[in-house]
mmCIF file of C-alpha atoms in Angstrom:
data_model
loop_
_atom_site.group_PDB
_atom_site.id
_atom_site.type_symbol
_atom_site.label_atom_id
_atom_site.label_comp_id
_atom_site.label_asym_id
_atom_site.label_seq_id
_atom_site.Cartn_x
_atom_site.Cartn_y
_atom_site.Cartn_z
ATOM 1 C CA UNK S 1 69.694 108.916 107.751
ATOM 2 C CA UNK S 2 71.932 108.705 110.824
ATOM 3 C CA UNK S 3 69.151 107.050 112.816
ATOM 4 C CA UNK S 4 68.650 104.391 110.123
ATOM 5 C CA UNK S 5 72.384 103.707 110.003
ATOM 6 C CA UNK S 6 72.517 103.287 113.770
ATOM 7 C CA UNK S 7 69.545 100.953 113.815
ATOM 8 C CA UNK S 8 71.012 98.821 111.023
ATOM 9 C CA UNK S 9 74.308 98.541 112.879
ATOM 10 C CA UNK S 10 72.551 97.332 116.038
ATOM 11 C CA UNK S 11 70.626 94.733 114.088
ATOM 12 C CA UNK S 12 73.766 93.485 112.365
ATOM 13 C CA UNK S 13 75.487 93.003 115.707
ATOM 14 C CA UNK S 14 72.919 90.377 116.676
ATOM 15 C CA UNK S 15 71.726 92.207 119.806
ATOM 16 C CA UNK S 16 68.100 93.126 120.419
ATOM 17 C CA UNK S 17 68.622 96.694 121.623
ATOM 18 C CA UNK S 18 66.020 99.480 121.468
ATOM 19 C CA UNK S 19 66.701 102.217 118.885
ATOM 20 C CA UNK S 20 67.175 104.752 121.700
ATOM 21 C CA UNK S 21 70.007 102.686 123.217
ATOM 22 C CA UNK S 22 71.601 102.210 119.797
ATOM 23 C CA UNK S 23 71.456 105.944 119.182
ATOM 24 C CA UNK S 24 73.278 106.581 122.455
ATOM 25 C CA UNK S 25 75.966 103.958 121.781
ATOM 26 C CA UNK S 26 76.482 104.742 118.108
ATOM 27 C CA UNK S 27 76.714 108.496 117.828
ATOM 28 C CA UNK S 28 77.270 110.129 114.484
ATOM 29 C CA UNK S 29 79.543 111.504 113.273
ATOM 30 C CA UNK S 30 82.360 109.300 114.619
ATOM 31 C CA UNK S 31 84.977 110.831 116.899
ATOM 32 C CA UNK S 32 87.986 108.516 116.954
ATOM 33 C CA UNK S 33 91.561 109.005 118.225
ATOM 34 C CA UNK S 34 94.072 110.139 115.631
ATOM 35 C CA UNK S 35 96.434 107.295 116.540
ATOM 36 C CA UNK S 36 94.890 103.784 116.565
ATOM 37 C CA UNK S 37 95.518 101.709 119.698
ATOM 38 C CA UNK S 38 98.468 99.341 119.928
ATOM 39 C CA UNK S 39 97.050 95.848 120.274
ATOM 40 C CA UNK S 40 98.675 92.942 122.136
ATOM 41 C CA UNK S 41 100.020 90.051 120.145
ATOM 42 C CA UNK S 42 97.234 87.999 118.584
ATOM 43 C CA UNK S 43 94.631 90.765 118.798
ATOM 44 C CA UNK S 44 93.943 92.441 115.417
ATOM 45 C CA UNK S 45 92.546 95.913 114.822
ATOM 46 C CA UNK S 46 88.814 95.781 114.002
ATOM 47 C CA UNK S 47 85.886 98.183 113.885
ATOM 48 C CA UNK S 48 83.835 98.530 117.035
ATOM 49 C CA UNK S 49 80.220 97.409 117.265
ATOM 50 C CA UNK S 50 79.029 100.699 115.754
ATOM 51 C CA UNK S 51 81.327 100.303 112.747
ATOM 52 C CA UNK S 52 82.918 103.600 113.735
ATOM 53 C CA UNK S 53 86.395 103.459 115.363
ATOM 54 C CA UNK S 54 89.144 100.872 115.236
ATOM 55 C CA UNK S 55 89.702 98.931 118.449
ATOM 56 C CA UNK S 56 91.637 95.844 119.531
ATOM 57 C CA UNK S 57 89.549 92.716 119.093
ATOM 58 C CA UNK S 58 88.881 90.872 122.320
ATOM 59 C CA UNK S 59 90.415 87.412 122.685
ATOM 60 C CA UNK S 60 89.213 84.141 124.197
ATOM 61 C CA UNK S 61 87.954 84.618 127.764
ATOM 62 C CA UNK S 62 88.210 88.423 127.688
ATOM 63 C CA UNK S 63 85.190 90.600 128.557
ATOM 64 C CA UNK S 64 83.116 91.948 125.683
ATOM 65 C CA UNK S 65 79.972 93.950 125.005
ATOM 66 C CA UNK S 66 78.198 95.679 122.122
ATOM 67 C CA UNK S 67 81.071 98.088 121.420
ATOM 68 C CA UNK S 68 84.034 95.878 122.339
ATOM 69 C CA UNK S 69 83.688 93.032 119.841
ATOM 70 C CA UNK S 70 85.457 89.659 119.816
ATOM 71 C CA UNK S 71 87.949 88.420 117.231
ATOM 72 C CA UNK S 72 85.714 86.859 114.590
ATOM 73 C CA UNK S 73 88.747 85.575 112.633
ATOM 74 C CA UNK S 74 89.321 83.126 115.515
ATOM 75 C CA UNK S 75 85.655 82.090 115.534
ATOM 76 C CA UNK S 76 84.866 84.004 118.734
ATOM 77 C CA UNK S 77 81.553 85.595 119.650
ATOM 78 C CA UNK S 78 80.380 87.572 122.659
ATOM 79 C CA UNK S 79 78.806 84.901 124.876
ATOM 80 C CA UNK S 80 75.960 86.155 127.106
ATOM 81 C CA UNK S 81 74.804 82.678 128.160
ATOM 82 C CA UNK S 82 76.399 82.909 131.617
ATOM 83 C CA UNK S 83 75.753 86.649 132.002
ATOM 84 C CA UNK S 84 72.641 87.650 133.969
ATOM 85 C CA UNK S 85 70.691 90.541 132.479
ATOM 86 C CA UNK S 86 73.213 90.917 129.642
ATOM 87 C CA UNK S 87 76.186 91.822 131.853
ATOM 88 C CA UNK S 88 79.566 90.204 132.252
ATOM 89 C CA UNK S 89 79.749 88.620 128.802
ATOM 90 C CA UNK S 90 83.001 87.015 127.624
ATOM 91 C CA UNK S 91 84.434 85.968 124.279
ATOM 92 C CA UNK S 92 83.887 82.303 123.522
ATOM 93 C CA UNK S 93 83.741 79.948 120.571
ATOM 94 C CA UNK S 94 80.490 80.046 118.678
ATOM 95 C CA UNK S 95 80.080 76.275 118.691
ATOM 96 C CA UNK S 96 81.107 76.069 122.402
ATOM 97 C CA UNK S 97 84.108 73.871 121.587
ATOM 98 C CA UNK S 98 87.111 74.075 123.867
ATOM 99 C CA UNK S 99 90.296 75.565 122.464
ATOM 100 C CA UNK S 100 93.729 76.595 123.616
ATOM 101 C CA UNK S 101 95.690 79.826 123.315
ATOM 102 C CA UNK S 102 99.423 79.725 122.558
ATOM 103 C CA UNK S 103 101.522 82.856 122.040
ATOM 104 C CA UNK S 104 98.419 84.988 121.611
ATOM 105 C CA UNK S 105 96.805 82.746 118.989
ATOM 106 C CA UNK S 106 93.749 80.555 119.587
ATOM 107 C CA UNK S 107 93.628 76.999 118.208
ATOM 108 C CA UNK S 108 90.548 74.813 118.027
ATOM 109 C CA UNK S 109 90.275 71.499 119.836
ATOM 110 C CA UNK S 110 92.101 68.828 117.818
ATOM 111 C CA UNK S 111 94.027 71.321 115.679
ATOM 112 C CA UNK S 112 97.718 70.541 115.012
ATOM 113 C CA UNK S 113 100.154 73.470 114.939
ATOM 114 C CA UNK S 114 103.876 74.253 115.143
ATOM 115 C CA UNK S 115 104.855 77.024 117.579
ATOM 116 C CA UNK S 116 108.451 76.624 116.330
ATOM 117 C CA UNK S 117 110.331 74.541 113.800
ATOM 118 C CA UNK S 118 111.455 72.225 116.618
ATOM 119 C CA UNK S 119 108.012 71.381 118.034
ATOM 120 C CA UNK S 120 104.696 70.067 116.751
ATOM 121 C CA UNK S 121 101.741 70.468 119.093
ATOM 122 C CA UNK S 122 98.102 69.439 119.219
ATOM 123 C CA UNK S 123 95.309 71.279 121.004
ATOM 124 C CA UNK S 124 93.314 68.891 123.186
ATOM 125 C CA UNK S 125 90.636 69.560 125.835
ATOM 126 C CA UNK S 126 91.741 73.099 126.574
ATOM 127 C CA UNK S 127 95.458 72.201 126.794
ATOM 128 C CA UNK S 128 98.087 71.110 124.317
ATOM 129 C CA UNK S 129 100.723 68.414 123.978
ATOM 130 C CA UNK S 130 103.927 68.721 121.948
ATOM 131 C CA UNK S 131 106.457 66.325 120.423
ATOM 132 C CA UNK S 132 109.981 67.335 119.333
ATOM 133 C CA UNK S 133 110.717 67.377 115.613
ATOM 134 C CA UNK S 134 114.504 67.293 116.098
ATOM 135 C CA UNK S 135 116.140 63.964 116.905
ATOM 136 C CA UNK S 136 117.618 63.832 120.395
ATOM 137 C CA UNK S 137 120.229 61.229 119.464
ATOM 138 C CA UNK S 138 123.402 60.879 121.501
ATOM 139 C CA UNK S 139 126.793 60.493 119.818
ATOM 140 C CA UNK S 140 129.426 58.872 121.995
ATOM 141 C CA UNK S 141 133.168 59.512 121.525
ATOM 142 C CA UNK S 142 134.833 57.231 118.969
ATOM 143 C CA UNK S 143 138.449 56.924 117.810
ATOM 144 C CA UNK S 144 137.699 58.845 114.623
ATOM 145 C CA UNK S 145 135.620 61.439 116.537
ATOM 146 C CA UNK S 146 136.859 61.639 120.134
ATOM 147 C CA UNK S 147 135.192 64.988 120.861
ATOM 148 C CA UNK S 148 131.699 65.177 119.319
ATOM 149 C CA UNK S 149 129.799 68.394 119.850
ATOM 150 C CA UNK S 150 126.293 69.449 118.876
ATOM 151 C CA UNK S 151 126.055 72.931 117.363
ATOM 152 C CA UNK S 152 123.455 75.150 115.745
ATOM 153 C CA UNK S 153 123.882 75.350 111.961
ATOM 154 C CA UNK S 154 122.882 78.608 110.216
ATOM 155 C CA UNK S 155 119.876 78.069 107.979
ATOM 156 C CA UNK S 156 118.880 74.798 109.659
ATOM 157 C CA UNK S 157 116.391 74.323 112.466
ATOM 158 C CA UNK S 158 117.810 71.266 114.211
ATOM 159 C CA UNK S 159 121.356 71.213 115.629
ATOM 160 C CA UNK S 160 123.906 68.818 114.131
ATOM 161 C CA UNK S 161 126.884 66.892 115.429
ATOM 162 C CA UNK S 162 130.436 67.943 114.564
ATOM 163 C CA UNK S 163 133.826 66.519 115.501
ATOM 164 C CA UNK S 164 136.270 68.817 117.241
ATOM 165 C CA UNK S 165 140.040 68.395 117.248
ATOM 166 C CA UNK S 166 141.949 69.029 120.483
ATOM 167 C CA UNK S 167 145.557 70.021 120.915
ATOM 168 C CA UNK S 168 147.561 67.333 122.683
ATOM 169 C CA UNK S 169 149.225 69.977 124.859
ATOM 170 C CA UNK S 170 145.830 70.903 126.285
ATOM 171 C CA UNK S 171 145.161 67.268 127.046
ATOM 172 C CA UNK S 172 148.402 66.890 129.022
ATOM 173 C CA UNK S 173 147.761 70.104 130.949
ATOM 174 C CA UNK S 174 144.244 69.012 131.843
ATOM 175 C CA UNK S 175 145.471 65.581 132.968
ATOM 176 C CA UNK S 176 147.913 67.264 135.333
ATOM 177 C CA UNK S 177 145.167 69.395 136.872
ATOM 178 C CA UNK S 178 142.499 66.674 137.155
ATOM 179 C CA UNK S 179 143.834 63.181 137.891
ATOM 180 C CA UNK S 180 140.344 61.675 137.548
ATOM 181 C CA UNK S 181 139.951 62.605 133.856
ATOM 182 C CA UNK S 182 142.709 62.159 131.265
ATOM 183 C CA UNK S 183 141.035 64.776 129.044
ATOM 184 C CA UNK S 184 139.246 68.102 129.588
ATOM 185 C CA UNK S 185 135.519 67.721 130.141
ATOM 186 C CA UNK S 186 133.406 69.922 127.924
ATOM 187 C CA UNK S 187 129.961 70.120 129.454
ATOM 188 C CA UNK S 188 127.193 68.980 127.108
ATOM 189 C CA UNK S 189 123.527 68.154 127.500
ATOM 190 C CA UNK S 190 120.307 67.919 125.526
ATOM 191 C CA UNK S 191 117.275 70.037 126.271
ATOM 192 C CA UNK S 192 114.741 68.725 128.768
ATOM 193 C CA UNK S 193 112.045 66.699 127.045
ATOM 194 C CA UNK S 194 108.340 67.492 127.224
ATOM 195 C CA UNK S 195 106.559 66.455 130.408
ATOM 196 C CA UNK S 196 105.412 62.821 130.357
ATOM 197 C CA UNK S 197 101.968 63.753 131.750
ATOM 198 C CA UNK S 198 99.591 66.235 130.120
ATOM 199 C CA UNK S 199 98.281 67.169 133.566
ATOM 200 C CA UNK S 200 99.475 66.557 137.086
ATOM 201 C CA UNK S 201 102.988 65.512 138.092
ATOM 202 C CA UNK S 202 105.138 63.761 135.498
ATOM 203 C CA UNK S 203 108.793 63.690 134.612
ATOM 204 C CA UNK S 204 111.055 64.970 131.844
ATOM 205 C CA UNK S 205 114.433 63.575 130.815
ATOM 206 C CA UNK S 206 117.660 64.741 129.252
ATOM 207 C CA UNK S 207 121.100 63.324 128.451
ATOM 208 C CA UNK S 208 124.022 65.171 130.003
ATOM 209 C CA UNK S 209 127.651 64.690 131.008
ATOM 210 C CA UNK S 210 127.545 67.210 133.833
ATOM 211 C CA UNK S 211 128.748 64.857 136.519
ATOM 212 C CA UNK S 212 131.978 64.045 138.341
ATOM 213 C CA UNK S 213 133.254 61.603 135.736
ATOM 214 C CA UNK S 214 132.028 63.512 132.640
ATOM 215 C CA UNK S 215 129.991 60.527 131.499
ATOM 216 C CA UNK S 216 126.837 60.696 129.439
ATOM 217 C CA UNK S 217 123.876 59.712 131.574
ATOM 218 C CA UNK S 218 120.105 60.071 131.470
ATOM 219 C CA UNK S 219 118.824 62.509 134.071
ATOM 220 C CA UNK S 220 115.234 62.938 135.223
ATOM 221 C CA UNK S 221 113.313 65.648 137.030
ATOM 222 C CA UNK S 222 109.722 66.178 138.112
ATOM 223 C CA UNK S 223 107.484 68.462 136.025
ATOM 224 C CA UNK S 224 103.848 69.531 135.769
ATOM 225 C CA UNK S 225 102.363 70.973 132.555
ATOM 226 C CA UNK S 226 99.117 71.997 134.271
ATOM 227 C CA UNK S 227 96.958 70.816 137.206
ATOM 228 C CA UNK S 228 94.492 68.047 136.443
ATOM 229 C CA UNK S 229 90.817 69.090 136.467
ATOM 230 C CA UNK S 230 88.789 67.964 139.457
ATOM 231 C CA UNK S 231 86.678 64.859 138.909
ATOM 232 C CA UNK S 232 82.917 65.479 138.742
ATOM 233 C CA UNK S 233 81.013 64.649 141.913
ATOM 234 C CA UNK S 234 78.040 63.210 140.020
ATOM 235 C CA UNK S 235 79.050 59.564 140.586
ATOM 236 C CA UNK S 236 78.895 58.028 144.110
ATOM 237 C CA UNK S 237 82.116 56.781 145.646
ATOM 238 C CA UNK S 238 82.725 53.029 145.306
ATOM 239 C CA UNK S 239 84.157 51.334 148.365
#
């Protein structure tokens, strides 16, 4: 009965292995550790290829074999196409579509997801692009709100603007210390935006008052989300 069970397990795994090899890999009865392994984030506990012990499912790009199975919930299979003589297999999508992995989770090409309440991203060609969901508006000082400040509100994802009141004594003391500014400068700035280019060098922007005159200005800096893939050499160069 044990031999039949082992042979059935090998057939269900989709691998053409001789019964002798299956009997060596899938020994009965099972001898498993008392404590199951602790899996990294995004890797669930699954049964091994023999259906015996619980192991951590392999993720996209990780090595796999008959015993160490891939995470089928993410649509991954053990890909032997680039492995000579059945060695060096890796987990890949069954339909060979490109995907992207974010925070331990694999998303299919074209899938839209939210890694946080402030961002919405889209998986595209092995990478991903994100747009902010919170408005990055700038509120300038006005007579009725001379000291606007953006704060995090409990229970809400996006920060909101509030108006702060300042003591006139503090204003006079600050004017005596800094003759350039008649009021104390409270540093403020938005978060840096997403990179303007999905690959290669781009730039990101933010609005900040961290300058000599405490004025709101748009600042830029260079960024690079990921290197651009090399162009294929199949086409001849055009002079």
